[in-house]
PDB file of C-alpha atoms in Angstrom:
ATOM      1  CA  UNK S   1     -13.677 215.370 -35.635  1.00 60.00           C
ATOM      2  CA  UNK S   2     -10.824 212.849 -35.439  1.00 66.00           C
ATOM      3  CA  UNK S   3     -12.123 209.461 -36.166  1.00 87.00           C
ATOM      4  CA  UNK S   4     -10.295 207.912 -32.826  1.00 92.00           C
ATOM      5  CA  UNK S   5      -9.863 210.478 -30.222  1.00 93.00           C
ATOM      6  CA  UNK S   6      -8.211 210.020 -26.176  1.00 93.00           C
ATOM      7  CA  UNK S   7      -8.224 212.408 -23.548  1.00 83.00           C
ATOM      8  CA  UNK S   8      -5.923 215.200 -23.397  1.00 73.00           C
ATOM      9  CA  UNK S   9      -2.672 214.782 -21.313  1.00 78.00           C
ATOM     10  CA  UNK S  10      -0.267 213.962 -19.740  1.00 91.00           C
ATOM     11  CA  UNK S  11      -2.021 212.237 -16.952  1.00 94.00           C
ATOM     12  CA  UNK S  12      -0.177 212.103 -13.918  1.00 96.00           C
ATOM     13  CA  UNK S  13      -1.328 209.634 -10.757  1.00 96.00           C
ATOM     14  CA  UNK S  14       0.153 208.912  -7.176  1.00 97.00           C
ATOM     15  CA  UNK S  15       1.095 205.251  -6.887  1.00 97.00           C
ATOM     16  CA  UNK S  16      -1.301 202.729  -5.834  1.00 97.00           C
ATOM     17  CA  UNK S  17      -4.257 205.283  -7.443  1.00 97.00           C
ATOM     18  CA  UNK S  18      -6.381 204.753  -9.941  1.00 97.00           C
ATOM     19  CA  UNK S  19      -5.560 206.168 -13.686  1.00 96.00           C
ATOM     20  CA  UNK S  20      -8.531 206.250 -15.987  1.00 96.00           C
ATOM     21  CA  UNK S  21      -8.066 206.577 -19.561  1.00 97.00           C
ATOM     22  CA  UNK S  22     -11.012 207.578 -22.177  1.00 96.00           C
ATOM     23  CA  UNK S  23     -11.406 207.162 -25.813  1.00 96.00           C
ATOM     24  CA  UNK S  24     -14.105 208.197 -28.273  1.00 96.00           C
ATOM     25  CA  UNK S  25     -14.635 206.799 -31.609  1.00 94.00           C
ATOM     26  CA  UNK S  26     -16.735 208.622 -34.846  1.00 92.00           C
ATOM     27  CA  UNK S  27     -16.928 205.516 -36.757  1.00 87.00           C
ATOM     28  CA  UNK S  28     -20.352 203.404 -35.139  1.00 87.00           C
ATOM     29  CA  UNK S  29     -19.639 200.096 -37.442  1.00 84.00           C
ATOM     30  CA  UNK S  30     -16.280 199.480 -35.741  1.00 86.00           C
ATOM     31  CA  UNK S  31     -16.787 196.278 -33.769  1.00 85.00           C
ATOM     32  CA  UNK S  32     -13.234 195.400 -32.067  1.00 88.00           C
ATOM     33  CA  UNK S  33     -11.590 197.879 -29.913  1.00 92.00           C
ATOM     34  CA  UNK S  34      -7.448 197.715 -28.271  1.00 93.00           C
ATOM     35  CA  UNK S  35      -5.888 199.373 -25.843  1.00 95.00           C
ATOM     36  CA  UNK S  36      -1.699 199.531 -26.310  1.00 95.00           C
ATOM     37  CA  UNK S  37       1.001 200.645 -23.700  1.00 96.00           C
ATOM     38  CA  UNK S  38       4.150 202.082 -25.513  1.00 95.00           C
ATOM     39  CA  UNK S  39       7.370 202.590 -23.132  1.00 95.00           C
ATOM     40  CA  UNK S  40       9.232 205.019 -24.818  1.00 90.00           C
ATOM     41  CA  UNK S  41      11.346 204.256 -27.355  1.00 86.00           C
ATOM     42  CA  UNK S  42       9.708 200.734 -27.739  1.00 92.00           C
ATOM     43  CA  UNK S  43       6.729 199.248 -30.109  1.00 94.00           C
ATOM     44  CA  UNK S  44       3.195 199.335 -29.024  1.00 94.00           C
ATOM     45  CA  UNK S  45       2.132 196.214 -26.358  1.00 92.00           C
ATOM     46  CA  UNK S  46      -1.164 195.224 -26.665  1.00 91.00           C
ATOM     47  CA  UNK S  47      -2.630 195.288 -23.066  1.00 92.00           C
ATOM     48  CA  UNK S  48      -6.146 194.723 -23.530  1.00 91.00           C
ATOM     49  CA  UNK S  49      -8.708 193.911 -26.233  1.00 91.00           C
ATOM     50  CA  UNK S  50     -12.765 194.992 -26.231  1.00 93.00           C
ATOM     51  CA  UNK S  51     -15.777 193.855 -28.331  1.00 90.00           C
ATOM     52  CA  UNK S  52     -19.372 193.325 -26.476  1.00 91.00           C
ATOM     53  CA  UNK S  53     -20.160 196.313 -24.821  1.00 95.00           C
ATOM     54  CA  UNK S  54     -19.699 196.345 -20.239  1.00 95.00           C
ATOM     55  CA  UNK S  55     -16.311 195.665 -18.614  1.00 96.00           C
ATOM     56  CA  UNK S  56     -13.926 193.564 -19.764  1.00 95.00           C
ATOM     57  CA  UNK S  57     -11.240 192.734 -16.577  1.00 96.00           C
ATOM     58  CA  UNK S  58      -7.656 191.063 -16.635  1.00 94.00           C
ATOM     59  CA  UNK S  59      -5.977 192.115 -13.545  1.00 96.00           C
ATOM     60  CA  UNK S  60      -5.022 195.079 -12.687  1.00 97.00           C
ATOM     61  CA  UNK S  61      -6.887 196.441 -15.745  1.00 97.00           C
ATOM     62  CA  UNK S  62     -10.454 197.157 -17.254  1.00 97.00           C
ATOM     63  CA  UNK S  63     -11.841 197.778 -20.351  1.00 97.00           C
ATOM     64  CA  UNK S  64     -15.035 199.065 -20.801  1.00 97.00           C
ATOM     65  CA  UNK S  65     -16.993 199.277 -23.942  1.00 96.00           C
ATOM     66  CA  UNK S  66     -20.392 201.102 -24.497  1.00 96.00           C
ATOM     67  CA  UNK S  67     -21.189 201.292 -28.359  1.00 93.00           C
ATOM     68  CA  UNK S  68     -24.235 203.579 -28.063  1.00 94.00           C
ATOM     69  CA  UNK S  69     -22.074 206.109 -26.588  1.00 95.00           C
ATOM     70  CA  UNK S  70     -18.719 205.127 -29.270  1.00 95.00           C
ATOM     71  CA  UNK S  71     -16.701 205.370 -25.882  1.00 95.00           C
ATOM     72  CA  UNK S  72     -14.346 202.847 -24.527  1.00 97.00           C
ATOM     73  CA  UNK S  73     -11.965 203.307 -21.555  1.00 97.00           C
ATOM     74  CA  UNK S  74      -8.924 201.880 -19.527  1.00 97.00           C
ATOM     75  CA  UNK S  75      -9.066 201.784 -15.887  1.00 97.00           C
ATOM     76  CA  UNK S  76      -5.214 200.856 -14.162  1.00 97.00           C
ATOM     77  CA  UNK S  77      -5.680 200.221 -10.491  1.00 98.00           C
ATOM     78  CA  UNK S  78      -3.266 200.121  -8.250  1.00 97.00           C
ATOM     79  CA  UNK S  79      -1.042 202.213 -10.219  1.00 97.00           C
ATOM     80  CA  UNK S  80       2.762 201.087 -10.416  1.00 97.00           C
ATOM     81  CA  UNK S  81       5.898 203.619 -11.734  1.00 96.00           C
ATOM     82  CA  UNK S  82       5.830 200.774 -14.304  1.00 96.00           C
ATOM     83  CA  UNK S  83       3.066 201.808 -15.832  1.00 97.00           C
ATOM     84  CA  UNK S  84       4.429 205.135 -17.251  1.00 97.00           C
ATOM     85  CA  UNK S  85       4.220 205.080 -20.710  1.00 96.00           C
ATOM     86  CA  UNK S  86       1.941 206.012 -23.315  1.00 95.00           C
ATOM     87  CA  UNK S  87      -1.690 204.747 -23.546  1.00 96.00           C
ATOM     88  CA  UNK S  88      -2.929 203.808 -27.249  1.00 95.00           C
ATOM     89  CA  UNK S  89      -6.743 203.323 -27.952  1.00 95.00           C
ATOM     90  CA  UNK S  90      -7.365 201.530 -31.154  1.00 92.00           C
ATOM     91  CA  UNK S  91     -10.247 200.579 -32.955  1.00 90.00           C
ATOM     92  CA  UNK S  92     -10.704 198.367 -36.236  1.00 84.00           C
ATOM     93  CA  UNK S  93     -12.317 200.738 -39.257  1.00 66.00           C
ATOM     94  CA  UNK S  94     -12.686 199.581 -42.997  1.00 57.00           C
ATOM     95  CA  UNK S  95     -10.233 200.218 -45.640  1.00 50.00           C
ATOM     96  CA  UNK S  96     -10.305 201.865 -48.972  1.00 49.00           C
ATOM     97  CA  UNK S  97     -11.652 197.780 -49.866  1.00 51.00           C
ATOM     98  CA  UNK S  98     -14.480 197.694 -47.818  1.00 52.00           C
ATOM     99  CA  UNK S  99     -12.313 195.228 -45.151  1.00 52.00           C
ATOM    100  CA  UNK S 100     -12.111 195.508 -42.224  1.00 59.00           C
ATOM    101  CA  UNK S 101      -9.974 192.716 -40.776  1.00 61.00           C
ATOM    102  CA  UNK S 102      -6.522 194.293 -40.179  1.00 67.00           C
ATOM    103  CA  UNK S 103      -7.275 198.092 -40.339  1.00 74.00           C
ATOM    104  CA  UNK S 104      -6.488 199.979 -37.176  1.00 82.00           C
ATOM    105  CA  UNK S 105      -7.182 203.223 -36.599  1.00 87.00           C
ATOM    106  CA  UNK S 106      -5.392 204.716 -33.797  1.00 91.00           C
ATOM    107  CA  UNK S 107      -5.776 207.834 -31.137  1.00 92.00           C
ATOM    108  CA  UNK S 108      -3.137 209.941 -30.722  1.00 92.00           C
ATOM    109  CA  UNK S 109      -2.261 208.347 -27.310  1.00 93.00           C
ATOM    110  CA  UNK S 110      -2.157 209.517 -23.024  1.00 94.00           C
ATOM    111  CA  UNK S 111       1.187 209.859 -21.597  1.00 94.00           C
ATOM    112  CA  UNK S 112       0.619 208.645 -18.248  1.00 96.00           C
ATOM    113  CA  UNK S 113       2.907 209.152 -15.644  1.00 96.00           C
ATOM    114  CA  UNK S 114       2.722 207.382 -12.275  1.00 97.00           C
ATOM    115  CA  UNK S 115       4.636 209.160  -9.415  1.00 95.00           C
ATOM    116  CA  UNK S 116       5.776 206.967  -6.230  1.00 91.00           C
TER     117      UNK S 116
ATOM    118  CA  UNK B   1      11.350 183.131 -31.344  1.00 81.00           C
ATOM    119  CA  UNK B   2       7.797 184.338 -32.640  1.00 78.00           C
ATOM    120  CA  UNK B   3       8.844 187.929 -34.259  1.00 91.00           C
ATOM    121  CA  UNK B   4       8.362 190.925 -36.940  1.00 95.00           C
ATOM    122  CA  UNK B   5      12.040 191.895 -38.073  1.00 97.00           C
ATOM    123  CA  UNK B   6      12.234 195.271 -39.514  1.00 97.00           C
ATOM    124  CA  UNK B   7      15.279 196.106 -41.587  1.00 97.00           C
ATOM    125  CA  UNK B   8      17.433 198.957 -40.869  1.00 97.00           C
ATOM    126  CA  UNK B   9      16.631 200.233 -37.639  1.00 97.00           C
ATOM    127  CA  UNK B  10      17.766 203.537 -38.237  1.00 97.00           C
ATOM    128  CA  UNK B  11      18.483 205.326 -41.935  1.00 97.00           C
ATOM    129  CA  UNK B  12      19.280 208.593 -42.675  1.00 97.00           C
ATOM    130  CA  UNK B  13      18.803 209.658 -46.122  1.00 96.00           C
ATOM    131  CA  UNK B  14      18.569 212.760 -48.717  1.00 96.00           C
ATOM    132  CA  UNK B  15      15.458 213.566 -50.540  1.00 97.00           C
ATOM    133  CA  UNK B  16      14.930 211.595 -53.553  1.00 96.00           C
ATOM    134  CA  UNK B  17      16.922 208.781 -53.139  1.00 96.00           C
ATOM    135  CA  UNK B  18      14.837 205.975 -53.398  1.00 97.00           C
ATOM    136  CA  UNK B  19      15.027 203.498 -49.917  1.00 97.00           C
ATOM    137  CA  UNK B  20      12.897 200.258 -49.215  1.00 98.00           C
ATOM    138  CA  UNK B  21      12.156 199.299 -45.604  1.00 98.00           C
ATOM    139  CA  UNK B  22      12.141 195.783 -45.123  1.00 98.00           C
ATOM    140  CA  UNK B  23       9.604 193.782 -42.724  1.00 98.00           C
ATOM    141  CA  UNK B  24       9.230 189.619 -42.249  1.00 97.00           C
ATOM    142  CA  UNK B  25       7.830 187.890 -40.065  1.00 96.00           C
ATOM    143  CA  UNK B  26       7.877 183.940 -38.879  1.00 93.00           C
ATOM    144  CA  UNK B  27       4.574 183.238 -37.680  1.00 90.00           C
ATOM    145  CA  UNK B  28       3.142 182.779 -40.838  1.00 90.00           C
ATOM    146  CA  UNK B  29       0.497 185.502 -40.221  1.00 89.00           C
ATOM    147  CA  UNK B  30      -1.587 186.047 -43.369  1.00 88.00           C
ATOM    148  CA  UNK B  31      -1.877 190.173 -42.582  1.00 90.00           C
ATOM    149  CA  UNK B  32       0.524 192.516 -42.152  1.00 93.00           C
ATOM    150  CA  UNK B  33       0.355 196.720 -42.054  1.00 93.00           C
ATOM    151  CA  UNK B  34       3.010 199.795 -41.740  1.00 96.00           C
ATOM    152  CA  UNK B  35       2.600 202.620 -39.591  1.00 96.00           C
ATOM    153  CA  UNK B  36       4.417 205.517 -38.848  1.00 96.00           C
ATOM    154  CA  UNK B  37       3.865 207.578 -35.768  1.00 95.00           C
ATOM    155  CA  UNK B  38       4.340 210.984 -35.115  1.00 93.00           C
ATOM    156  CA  UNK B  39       4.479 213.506 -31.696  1.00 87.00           C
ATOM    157  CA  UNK B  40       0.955 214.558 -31.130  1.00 81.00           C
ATOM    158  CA  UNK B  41      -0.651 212.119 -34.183  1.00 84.00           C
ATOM    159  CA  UNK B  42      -0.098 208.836 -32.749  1.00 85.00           C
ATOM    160  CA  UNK B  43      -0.054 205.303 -35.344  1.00 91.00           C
ATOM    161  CA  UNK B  44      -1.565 206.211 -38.613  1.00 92.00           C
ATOM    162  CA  UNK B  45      -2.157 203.522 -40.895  1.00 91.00           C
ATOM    163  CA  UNK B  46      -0.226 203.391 -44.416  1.00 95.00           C
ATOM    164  CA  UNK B  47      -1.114 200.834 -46.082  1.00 93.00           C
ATOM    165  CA  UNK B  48      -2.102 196.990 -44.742  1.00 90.00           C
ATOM    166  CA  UNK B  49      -2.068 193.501 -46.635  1.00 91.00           C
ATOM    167  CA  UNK B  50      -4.730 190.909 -46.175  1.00 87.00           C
ATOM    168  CA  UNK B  51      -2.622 188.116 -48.165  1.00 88.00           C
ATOM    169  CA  UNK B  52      -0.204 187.635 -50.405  1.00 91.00           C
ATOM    170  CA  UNK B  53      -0.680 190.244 -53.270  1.00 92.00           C
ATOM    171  CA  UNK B  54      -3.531 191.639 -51.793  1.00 90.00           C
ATOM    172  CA  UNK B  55      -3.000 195.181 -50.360  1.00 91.00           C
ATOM    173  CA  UNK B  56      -4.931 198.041 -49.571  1.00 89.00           C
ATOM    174  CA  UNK B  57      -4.696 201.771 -48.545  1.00 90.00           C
ATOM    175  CA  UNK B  58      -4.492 203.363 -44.948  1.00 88.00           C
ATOM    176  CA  UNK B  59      -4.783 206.691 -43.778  1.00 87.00           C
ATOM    177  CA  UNK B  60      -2.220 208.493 -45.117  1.00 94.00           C
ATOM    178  CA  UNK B  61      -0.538 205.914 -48.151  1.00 96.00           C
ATOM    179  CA  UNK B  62       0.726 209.272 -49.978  1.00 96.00           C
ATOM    180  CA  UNK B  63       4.607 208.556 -51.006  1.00 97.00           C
ATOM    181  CA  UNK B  64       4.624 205.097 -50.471  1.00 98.00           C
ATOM    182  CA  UNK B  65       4.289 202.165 -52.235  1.00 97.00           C
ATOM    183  CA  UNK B  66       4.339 198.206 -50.656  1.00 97.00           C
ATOM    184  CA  UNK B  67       4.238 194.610 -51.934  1.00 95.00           C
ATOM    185  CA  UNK B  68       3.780 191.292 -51.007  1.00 96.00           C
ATOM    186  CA  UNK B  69       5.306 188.330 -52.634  1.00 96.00           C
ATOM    187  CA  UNK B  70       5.762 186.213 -50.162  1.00 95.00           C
ATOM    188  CA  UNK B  71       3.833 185.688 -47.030  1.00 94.00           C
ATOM    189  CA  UNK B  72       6.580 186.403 -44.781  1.00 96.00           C
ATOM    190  CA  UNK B  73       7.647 189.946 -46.467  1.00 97.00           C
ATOM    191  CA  UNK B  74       6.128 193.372 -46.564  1.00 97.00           C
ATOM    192  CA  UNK B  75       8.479 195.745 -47.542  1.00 98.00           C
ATOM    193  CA  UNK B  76       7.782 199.502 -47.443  1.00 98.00           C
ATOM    194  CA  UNK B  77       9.519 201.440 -50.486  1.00 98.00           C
ATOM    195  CA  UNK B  78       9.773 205.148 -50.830  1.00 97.00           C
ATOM    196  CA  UNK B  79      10.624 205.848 -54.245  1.00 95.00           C
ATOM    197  CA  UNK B  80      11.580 209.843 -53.530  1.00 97.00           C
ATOM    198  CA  UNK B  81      11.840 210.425 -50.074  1.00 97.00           C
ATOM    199  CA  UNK B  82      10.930 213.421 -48.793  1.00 97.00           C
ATOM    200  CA  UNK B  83      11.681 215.250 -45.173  1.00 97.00           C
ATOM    201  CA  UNK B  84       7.877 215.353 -44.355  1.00 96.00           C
ATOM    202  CA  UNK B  85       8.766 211.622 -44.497  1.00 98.00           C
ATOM    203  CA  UNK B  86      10.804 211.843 -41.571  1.00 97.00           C
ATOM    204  CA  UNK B  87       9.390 209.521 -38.707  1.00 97.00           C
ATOM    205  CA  UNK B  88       9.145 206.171 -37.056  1.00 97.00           C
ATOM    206  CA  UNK B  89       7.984 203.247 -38.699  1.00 98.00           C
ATOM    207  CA  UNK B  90       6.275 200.530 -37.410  1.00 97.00           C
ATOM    208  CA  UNK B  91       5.760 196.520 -39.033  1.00 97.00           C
ATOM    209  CA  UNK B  92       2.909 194.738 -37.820  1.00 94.00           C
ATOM    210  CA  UNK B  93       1.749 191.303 -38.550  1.00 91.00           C
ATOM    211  CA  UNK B  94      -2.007 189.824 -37.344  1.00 85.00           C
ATOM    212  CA  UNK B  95      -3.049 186.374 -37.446  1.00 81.00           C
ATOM    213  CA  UNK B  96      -6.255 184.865 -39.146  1.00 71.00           C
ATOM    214  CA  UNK B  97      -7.641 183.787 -36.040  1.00 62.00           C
ATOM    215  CA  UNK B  98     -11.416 184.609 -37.436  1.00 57.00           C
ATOM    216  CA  UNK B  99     -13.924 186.596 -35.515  1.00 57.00           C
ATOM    217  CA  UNK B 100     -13.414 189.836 -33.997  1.00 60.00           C
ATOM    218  CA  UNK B 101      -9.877 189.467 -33.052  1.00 65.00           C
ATOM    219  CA  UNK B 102      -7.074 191.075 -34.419  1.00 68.00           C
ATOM    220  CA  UNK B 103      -4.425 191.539 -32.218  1.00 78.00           C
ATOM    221  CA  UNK B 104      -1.369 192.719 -34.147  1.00 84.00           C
ATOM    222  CA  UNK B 105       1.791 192.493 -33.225  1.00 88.00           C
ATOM    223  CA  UNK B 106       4.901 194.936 -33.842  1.00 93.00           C
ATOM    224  CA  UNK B 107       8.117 195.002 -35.090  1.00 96.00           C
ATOM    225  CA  UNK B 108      10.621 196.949 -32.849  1.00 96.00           C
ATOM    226  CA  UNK B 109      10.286 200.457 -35.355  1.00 97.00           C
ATOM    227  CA  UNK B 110      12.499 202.104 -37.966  1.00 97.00           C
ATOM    228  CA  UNK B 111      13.822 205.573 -37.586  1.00 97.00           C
ATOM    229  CA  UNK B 112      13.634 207.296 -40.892  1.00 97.00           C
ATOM    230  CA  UNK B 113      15.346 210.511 -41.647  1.00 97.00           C
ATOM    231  CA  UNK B 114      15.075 212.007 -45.018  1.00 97.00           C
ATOM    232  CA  UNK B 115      17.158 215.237 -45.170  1.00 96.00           C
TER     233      UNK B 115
END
């Protein structure tokens, strides 16, 4: 199993819908979890950030969290063409150290593709 | 401006001919990581500093070695590049902000091709 792991896509959604975006994670000590857009081409944005478990909202976006169940998610509502681009889940493991602090573990992303 | 440089942008190289990428950054973060990212295998991890000559191991450090000297500088060297080396590369610095939070931010990426 893949320690950081997203739905399958592409995902494709009609504009103004609502494109939901899942993530499962192996490791149950990780405590901080990221969501990143990526236009193509570009570095990874960080959209949203994730620690207690519940929703987490800032706009047009929500996180949610729910440790017992190593699952975290990214609703977009309202969909814009904008928001085509890949969707990166992160979540904060421990290095070779022991430390934490600083090492990301990353799914292998969504494409999402909003249609007008 | 508040940025990670990453020096070159693009490189196209032969195996075995030894290349360094070079990263800085100018908001005096204390961490800073490499990445590179590949279709279907997202951001892996390859190796991550906590402070200045403090490093440790990511996910796949294999063929690559780093340093820090100076706070501002993580440079990524490949001493023989290989083509399974071929990929984007990505700088990332995090600030000490304590807590749970570490929000990293990216340099713009550096195609390598090793042919």
């Amino acid at each position: 199993q893949k320690e950081v792991e997203q739905n399958s896509g592409p995902l494709s959604v009609p504009e103004g819908a609502i494109a939901s975006l899942n993530c499962t994670y192996s490791d149950r000590g990780s405590q901080s979890f990221f969501w990143y857009r990526q236009y193509s081409g570009k570095s990874p944005e960080l959209i949203m950030s994730i620690y207690s478990n519940g929703d987490k909202e800032d706009g047009r976006f929500t996180a949610q969290l729910n440790k017992a169940s190593q699952y975290v998610s990214l609703l977009i509502r309202d969909s814009q063409p904008s928001d085509s681009a890949t969707y990166l889940c992160a979540v904060n493991g421990r290095g070779a150290g022991g430390t934490s602090y600083g090492k990301l573990t990353f799914g292998q992303g969504t494409i999402l593709t909003v249609h007008p | 401006e508040a940025q990670v440089t990453q020096n070159p942008r693009y490189l196209i190289t032969v195996t075995g001919k030894k290349l360094t990428v070079t990263c800085s950054q100018n908001m005096n973060h204390e961490y800073m990581s490499w990445y590179r990212q590949d279709p279907g295998l997202g951001l892996r991890q390859i190796y991550y500093s906590m402070n200045v000559e403090v490093t440790d191991k990511g996910d796949v450090p294999e063929g690559y070695k780093v340093s820090r000297k100076e706070k501002r500088n993580f440079p990524l060297i490949l001493e023989s590049p290989s083509p399974n080396q071929t990929s984007l590369y990505f700088c990332a610095s995090i600030p000490r902000r304590g807590g749970l939070d570490n929000e990293q931010f990216f340099g713009p990426g550096t195609r390598l091709t090793v042919l």
